[in-house]
XYZ file of C-alpha atoms in Angstrom:
375
model
C -150.457 34.137 -60.760
C -151.403 31.191 -58.554
C -149.455 29.016 -60.998
C -146.252 30.944 -60.207
C -144.977 29.672 -56.842
C -143.093 31.785 -54.339
C -139.893 30.539 -52.736
C -137.385 31.888 -50.208
C -133.715 32.801 -50.521
C -132.036 33.162 -47.114
C -128.575 34.655 -46.753
C -128.734 33.794 -43.025
C -128.129 37.453 -42.157
C -126.661 38.619 -38.868
C -128.299 41.741 -37.461
C -126.330 44.329 -35.515
C -126.209 43.395 -31.856
C -126.773 39.692 -32.569
C -124.592 36.678 -33.341
C -124.125 33.965 -35.918
C -125.901 31.574 -33.577
C -128.904 33.928 -33.529
C -128.862 33.990 -37.335
C -128.973 30.206 -37.523
C -131.851 30.019 -35.049
C -133.680 32.636 -37.097
C -133.102 30.621 -40.281
C -134.696 27.556 -38.711
C -137.651 29.591 -37.460
C -138.123 31.276 -40.845
C -137.994 27.957 -42.681
C -140.677 26.574 -40.398
C -142.817 29.691 -40.818
C -142.546 29.833 -44.614
C -143.244 26.108 -44.874
C -146.529 26.652 -43.020
C -147.295 29.622 -45.286
C -147.005 27.520 -48.429
C -143.704 28.706 -49.885
C -142.375 26.185 -52.392
C -138.609 26.177 -51.810
C -136.188 27.442 -49.190
C -132.751 28.179 -50.577
C -129.651 29.301 -48.686
C -126.725 31.168 -50.189
C -122.983 30.738 -49.763
C -120.886 33.733 -48.687
C -117.481 34.034 -47.047
C -115.656 36.610 -44.911
C -118.817 38.645 -44.387
C -119.469 39.640 -40.752
C -123.148 40.185 -41.518
C -123.851 36.852 -43.229
C -123.666 33.480 -41.456
C -124.466 31.275 -44.457
C -120.966 30.015 -45.169
C -121.837 26.357 -45.838
C -125.164 25.645 -47.582
C -125.028 21.905 -46.915
C -124.593 22.375 -43.161
C -127.384 24.957 -42.954
C -129.674 22.753 -45.054
C -129.071 19.815 -42.718
C -130.254 21.985 -39.819
C -133.311 23.119 -41.753
C -134.163 19.647 -42.952
C -134.353 18.329 -39.422
C -136.750 21.139 -38.471
C -139.109 20.963 -41.482
C -140.991 18.249 -43.323
C -142.400 19.339 -46.701
C -140.762 22.478 -48.095
C -138.035 21.859 -50.679
C -134.544 22.825 -49.478
C -131.651 23.909 -51.623
C -128.555 25.945 -52.297
C -128.725 29.305 -53.971
C -125.934 28.583 -54.739
C -122.876 26.534 -53.881
C -119.896 28.312 -55.423
C -118.068 25.914 -57.708
C -115.006 28.122 -58.179
C -113.371 26.584 -55.103
C -115.115 23.202 -55.094
C -114.865 19.891 -56.855
C -117.804 18.113 -58.412
C -117.154 15.119 -56.153
C -117.229 17.012 -52.860
C -120.404 18.776 -53.947
C -122.346 15.679 -54.942
C -121.170 13.846 -51.829
C -122.577 16.621 -49.618
C -125.881 16.832 -51.452
C -126.128 13.079 -51.835
C -126.022 12.862 -48.058
C -128.735 15.519 -47.812
C -130.908 13.619 -50.283
C -130.437 10.417 -48.299
C -131.538 12.203 -45.121
C -134.400 14.182 -46.717
C -135.324 12.247 -49.878
C -137.121 14.051 -52.658
C -136.746 17.494 -51.044
C -133.273 18.718 -52.049
C -132.345 21.227 -54.766
C -128.701 21.521 -55.814
C -128.155 25.054 -57.090
C -124.765 25.606 -58.701
C -123.007 28.961 -59.094
C -119.868 29.773 -61.064
C -118.749 32.598 -58.747
C -115.124 32.393 -57.736
C -114.189 30.400 -60.813
C -112.503 31.224 -64.099
C -113.536 34.491 -65.740
C -116.355 34.030 -68.234
C -115.527 34.296 -71.905
C -118.870 35.593 -73.168
C -119.285 39.200 -74.272
C -122.281 41.531 -73.992
C -125.660 40.110 -74.947
C -128.208 42.008 -76.994
C -131.711 41.564 -75.597
C -134.635 42.142 -77.996
C -136.502 44.397 -75.552
C -136.878 48.129 -76.039
C -136.566 50.124 -72.832
C -138.400 53.412 -72.417
C -136.968 55.560 -69.624
C -135.191 52.455 -68.367
C -138.333 50.324 -68.203
C -139.564 47.324 -70.139
C -143.007 47.344 -71.784
C -144.297 45.602 -68.633
C -142.926 48.423 -66.483
C -139.896 46.663 -64.957
C -137.018 49.004 -64.145
C -133.701 47.926 -65.683
C -131.123 50.302 -64.178
C -127.681 51.178 -65.516
C -125.140 48.408 -65.094
C -122.997 48.346 -61.958
C -119.275 48.012 -62.669
C -117.951 45.267 -60.342
C -114.295 45.607 -61.318
C -113.340 47.512 -58.172
C -115.054 44.916 -56.007
C -113.644 41.880 -57.807
C -110.136 43.327 -57.773
C -110.182 44.197 -54.084
C -107.735 42.798 -51.515
C -110.607 41.138 -49.619
C -111.817 39.179 -52.649
C -108.235 38.190 -53.449
C -107.793 36.993 -49.875
C -111.069 35.118 -49.958
C -110.034 33.168 -53.035
C -106.611 32.493 -51.544
C -108.100 31.131 -48.319
C -110.776 29.011 -49.998
C -108.499 27.200 -52.451
C -105.611 24.880 -51.760
C -102.176 26.318 -52.597
C -101.572 26.125 -56.334
C -105.103 25.016 -57.103
C -107.041 26.464 -60.026
C -110.767 26.480 -60.669
C -112.090 23.723 -62.904
C -114.046 24.416 -66.086
C -117.598 25.148 -64.976
C -119.356 23.258 -67.752
C -117.191 20.212 -67.091
C -118.069 20.394 -63.390
C -121.782 20.393 -64.187
C -121.348 17.469 -66.582
C -119.417 15.531 -63.943
C -122.143 16.117 -61.349
C -124.785 14.898 -63.796
C -122.696 11.794 -64.537
C -122.216 11.059 -60.823
C -125.980 11.227 -60.262
C -126.679 9.060 -63.322
C -123.984 6.542 -62.343
C -122.277 6.940 -65.728
C -119.052 8.702 -64.747
C -115.805 7.488 -66.356
C -112.472 9.273 -66.453
C -110.396 9.609 -69.636
C -108.974 6.136 -69.076
C -112.435 4.634 -68.664
C -112.195 4.162 -64.894
C -115.605 4.463 -63.206
C -116.347 6.347 -59.995
C -119.491 5.689 -57.990
C -120.709 8.133 -55.369
C -122.784 6.651 -52.555
C -124.934 8.344 -51.428
C -125.287 10.521 -54.497
C -125.795 8.119 -57.361
C -129.512 8.030 -58.159
C -130.225 10.949 -55.824
C -133.580 12.686 -56.339
C -131.940 16.083 -56.638
C -133.389 18.974 -58.616
C -130.381 20.530 -60.299
C -130.350 24.290 -60.933
C -127.760 26.595 -62.460
C -127.727 30.146 -61.099
C -126.468 33.124 -63.062
C -126.655 36.909 -62.955
C -125.863 37.775 -66.578
C -126.016 36.428 -70.108
C -122.716 34.630 -69.849
C -121.380 31.155 -69.225
C -123.848 30.098 -66.527
C -126.880 30.828 -68.696
C -125.336 28.959 -71.603
C -124.305 25.971 -69.477
C -127.841 25.634 -68.125
C -129.499 26.080 -71.503
C -127.323 23.688 -73.500
C -127.928 20.935 -70.941
C -131.667 21.522 -70.614
C -131.410 22.352 -66.912
C -133.373 24.751 -64.712
C -131.991 28.281 -64.505
C -132.340 30.934 -61.790
C -131.315 34.550 -62.228
C -131.194 37.358 -59.682
C -132.883 40.720 -60.057
C -131.921 41.407 -56.450
C -128.140 41.304 -57.082
C -127.747 42.369 -60.713
C -130.976 44.005 -61.871
C -129.266 45.322 -65.007
C -128.471 41.786 -66.169
C -131.694 39.925 -65.452
C -133.183 40.201 -68.956
C -129.990 39.218 -70.743
C -129.512 36.257 -68.390
C -132.976 34.875 -69.099
C -132.659 35.618 -72.834
C -129.263 33.894 -73.147
C -130.525 30.844 -71.286
C -133.534 30.495 -73.564
C -131.445 31.085 -76.682
C -129.079 28.280 -75.667
C -131.777 25.897 -74.447
C -131.803 22.345 -75.787
C -134.564 19.955 -74.605
C -133.448 17.317 -72.120
C -134.928 14.359 -70.283
C -135.775 16.832 -67.495
C -137.353 19.677 -69.461
C -138.785 20.002 -72.958
C -138.851 23.784 -72.556
C -136.881 26.360 -70.527
C -137.667 26.736 -66.824
C -136.700 30.036 -65.159
C -136.805 31.352 -61.606
C -136.011 34.974 -60.760
C -135.265 36.493 -57.359
C -136.274 39.851 -55.898
C -135.412 41.754 -52.755
C -138.629 42.492 -50.860
C -139.811 44.171 -47.663
C -143.532 44.093 -46.838
C -145.395 45.675 -43.933
C -148.939 46.768 -43.129
C -148.250 50.256 -44.497
C -145.806 51.589 -47.061
C -144.338 53.934 -44.456
C -143.671 51.035 -42.077
C -142.085 48.958 -44.841
C -139.765 51.788 -45.840
C -138.719 52.211 -42.218
C -137.865 48.507 -42.024
C -135.856 48.788 -45.250
C -133.835 51.807 -44.072
C -130.707 49.750 -43.368
C -130.616 48.141 -46.811
C -128.623 50.861 -48.567
C -125.867 50.918 -45.952
C -125.719 47.119 -46.011
C -125.372 47.060 -49.821
C -122.702 49.750 -49.605
C -120.616 47.536 -47.343
C -120.735 44.776 -49.950
C -119.924 46.949 -52.941
C -117.014 48.721 -51.268
C -115.508 45.243 -50.640
C -115.713 45.821 -46.913
C -117.822 42.697 -46.639
C -121.473 42.640 -45.617
C -121.836 44.352 -42.263
C -124.323 43.155 -39.647
C -127.674 44.495 -40.855
C -128.161 47.874 -39.166
C -131.159 49.249 -37.337
C -132.963 52.161 -39.015
C -131.390 54.474 -36.436
C -127.885 53.198 -37.146
C -128.452 53.561 -40.893
C -129.748 57.120 -40.589
C -126.642 58.100 -38.638
C -124.406 57.308 -41.623
C -123.119 60.349 -43.498
C -123.704 59.539 -47.145
C -121.518 60.878 -49.943
C -122.583 61.207 -53.557
C -120.192 58.364 -54.402
C -121.860 56.163 -51.794
C -125.322 56.856 -53.178
C -124.251 56.175 -56.748
C -122.728 52.886 -55.611
C -126.040 51.499 -54.323
C -128.695 53.384 -56.298
C -129.533 50.538 -58.680
C -130.196 48.214 -55.745
C -132.318 50.765 -53.890
C -134.363 51.503 -56.995
C -135.099 47.833 -57.623
C -135.944 46.716 -54.089
C -139.700 46.109 -53.781
C -140.859 47.868 -50.605
C -144.431 48.559 -49.512
C -147.711 46.929 -48.620
C -148.398 43.367 -49.714
C -150.530 44.621 -52.605
C -147.855 47.060 -53.774
C -145.108 44.461 -53.653
C -147.252 41.788 -55.318
C -147.915 44.227 -58.172
C -144.155 44.645 -58.629
C -143.558 40.906 -58.491
C -146.170 40.362 -61.194
C -144.382 42.907 -63.386
C -141.050 41.138 -62.789
C -142.589 37.773 -63.577
C -144.076 38.980 -66.853
C -140.920 40.831 -67.937
C -138.704 37.788 -67.370
C -141.456 35.267 -68.238
C -140.485 33.464 -65.044
C -141.910 30.124 -63.958
C -141.039 30.766 -60.299
C -140.293 33.749 -58.058
C -137.735 33.664 -55.260
C -138.091 36.169 -52.425
C -135.245 37.423 -50.262
C -136.033 39.697 -47.331
C -133.722 41.204 -44.731
C -134.832 43.365 -41.823
C -133.073 44.067 -38.562
C -135.696 42.376 -36.388
C -136.540 38.761 -37.098
C -140.249 39.195 -36.313
C -140.543 41.876 -39.003
C -138.905 39.564 -41.503
C -141.297 36.721 -40.757
C -144.243 39.107 -40.940
C -143.096 40.341 -44.361
C -143.175 36.798 -45.755
C -146.533 36.204 -44.084
C -148.202 39.289 -45.548
C -146.855 38.540 -49.021
C -148.013 34.903 -48.914
C -151.510 35.980 -47.910
C -151.741 38.502 -50.758
C -150.313 36.042 -53.302
C -152.835 33.397 -52.254
C -155.674 35.901 -52.435
C -154.752 36.800 -56.016
C -154.673 33.139 -56.942
C -158.232 32.453 -55.839
């Protein structure tokens, strides 16, 4: 397992009773801590209109982190191309590469764009009681239609895009970004466009996807790196990795597929302590899936005060069942199962607790256990 590096995904969460400024300071401190602990990458996500998440602009957050760190790779997990252009994206990340050369990952996500055209994907894995042969739980699929059709998501798209604008084709956006970096871009009339900084940037390009749809195919057909998320869509993680590999064509970057998979993790000295720290997770997930928008992450006491309905519990059960919570040894066992089931080359860890010190300690305990197993 020492050959499978651990990385960080930070949503820049806001805890109840704190502010966005506190969340940014915590992100800087966590990046510095995980760099010293040997984590490979530090990715930040993009979310909008969520009171409990301060990571609205990956490029801005990464600039802050880059100035406070020196060796850990920094990247987006992911920038959402549904409301962006390829040019604005490569200009932002070209600037980051110029400031922190050789350290920047550009992770691209399709979210917010055109609906995908791909249908269900059949994965050649037999589940027994919902588990793979390795023991990974693959829960029933969450139906996101109520969330995606909500007034808040409609408003978010309306506010992010210019009036009358439509999302560009995702595959074409990825191709345009690759051409900008290579310095080969020409429009239909043959007119070149050069992006400086950006052209020749030492970016590692990733495509992120949560199912076996367009994102997996776009990454595979272009021979790019692919990251999928067990922590958001655990039901789709196997089909996402399978579709990517099925579509993979060797490129100048990779002769074979390269997959990272994320997991939601809370580690403490005892299982009881870890479960206490994770108490607020269910209520936080509920706020996302009801389209309320992520609430500030609650304390265990605040979470226990919530009066749960059966509908609420059903809404979040897949996420609760697939969060890895426990001692470092217990969580590392689960991560090894996830890695084998997905055949992942890298693991990405996302951890949210109410208190920042507990969050840092969780990453610390996990890094120590992972290093011990690699010796």
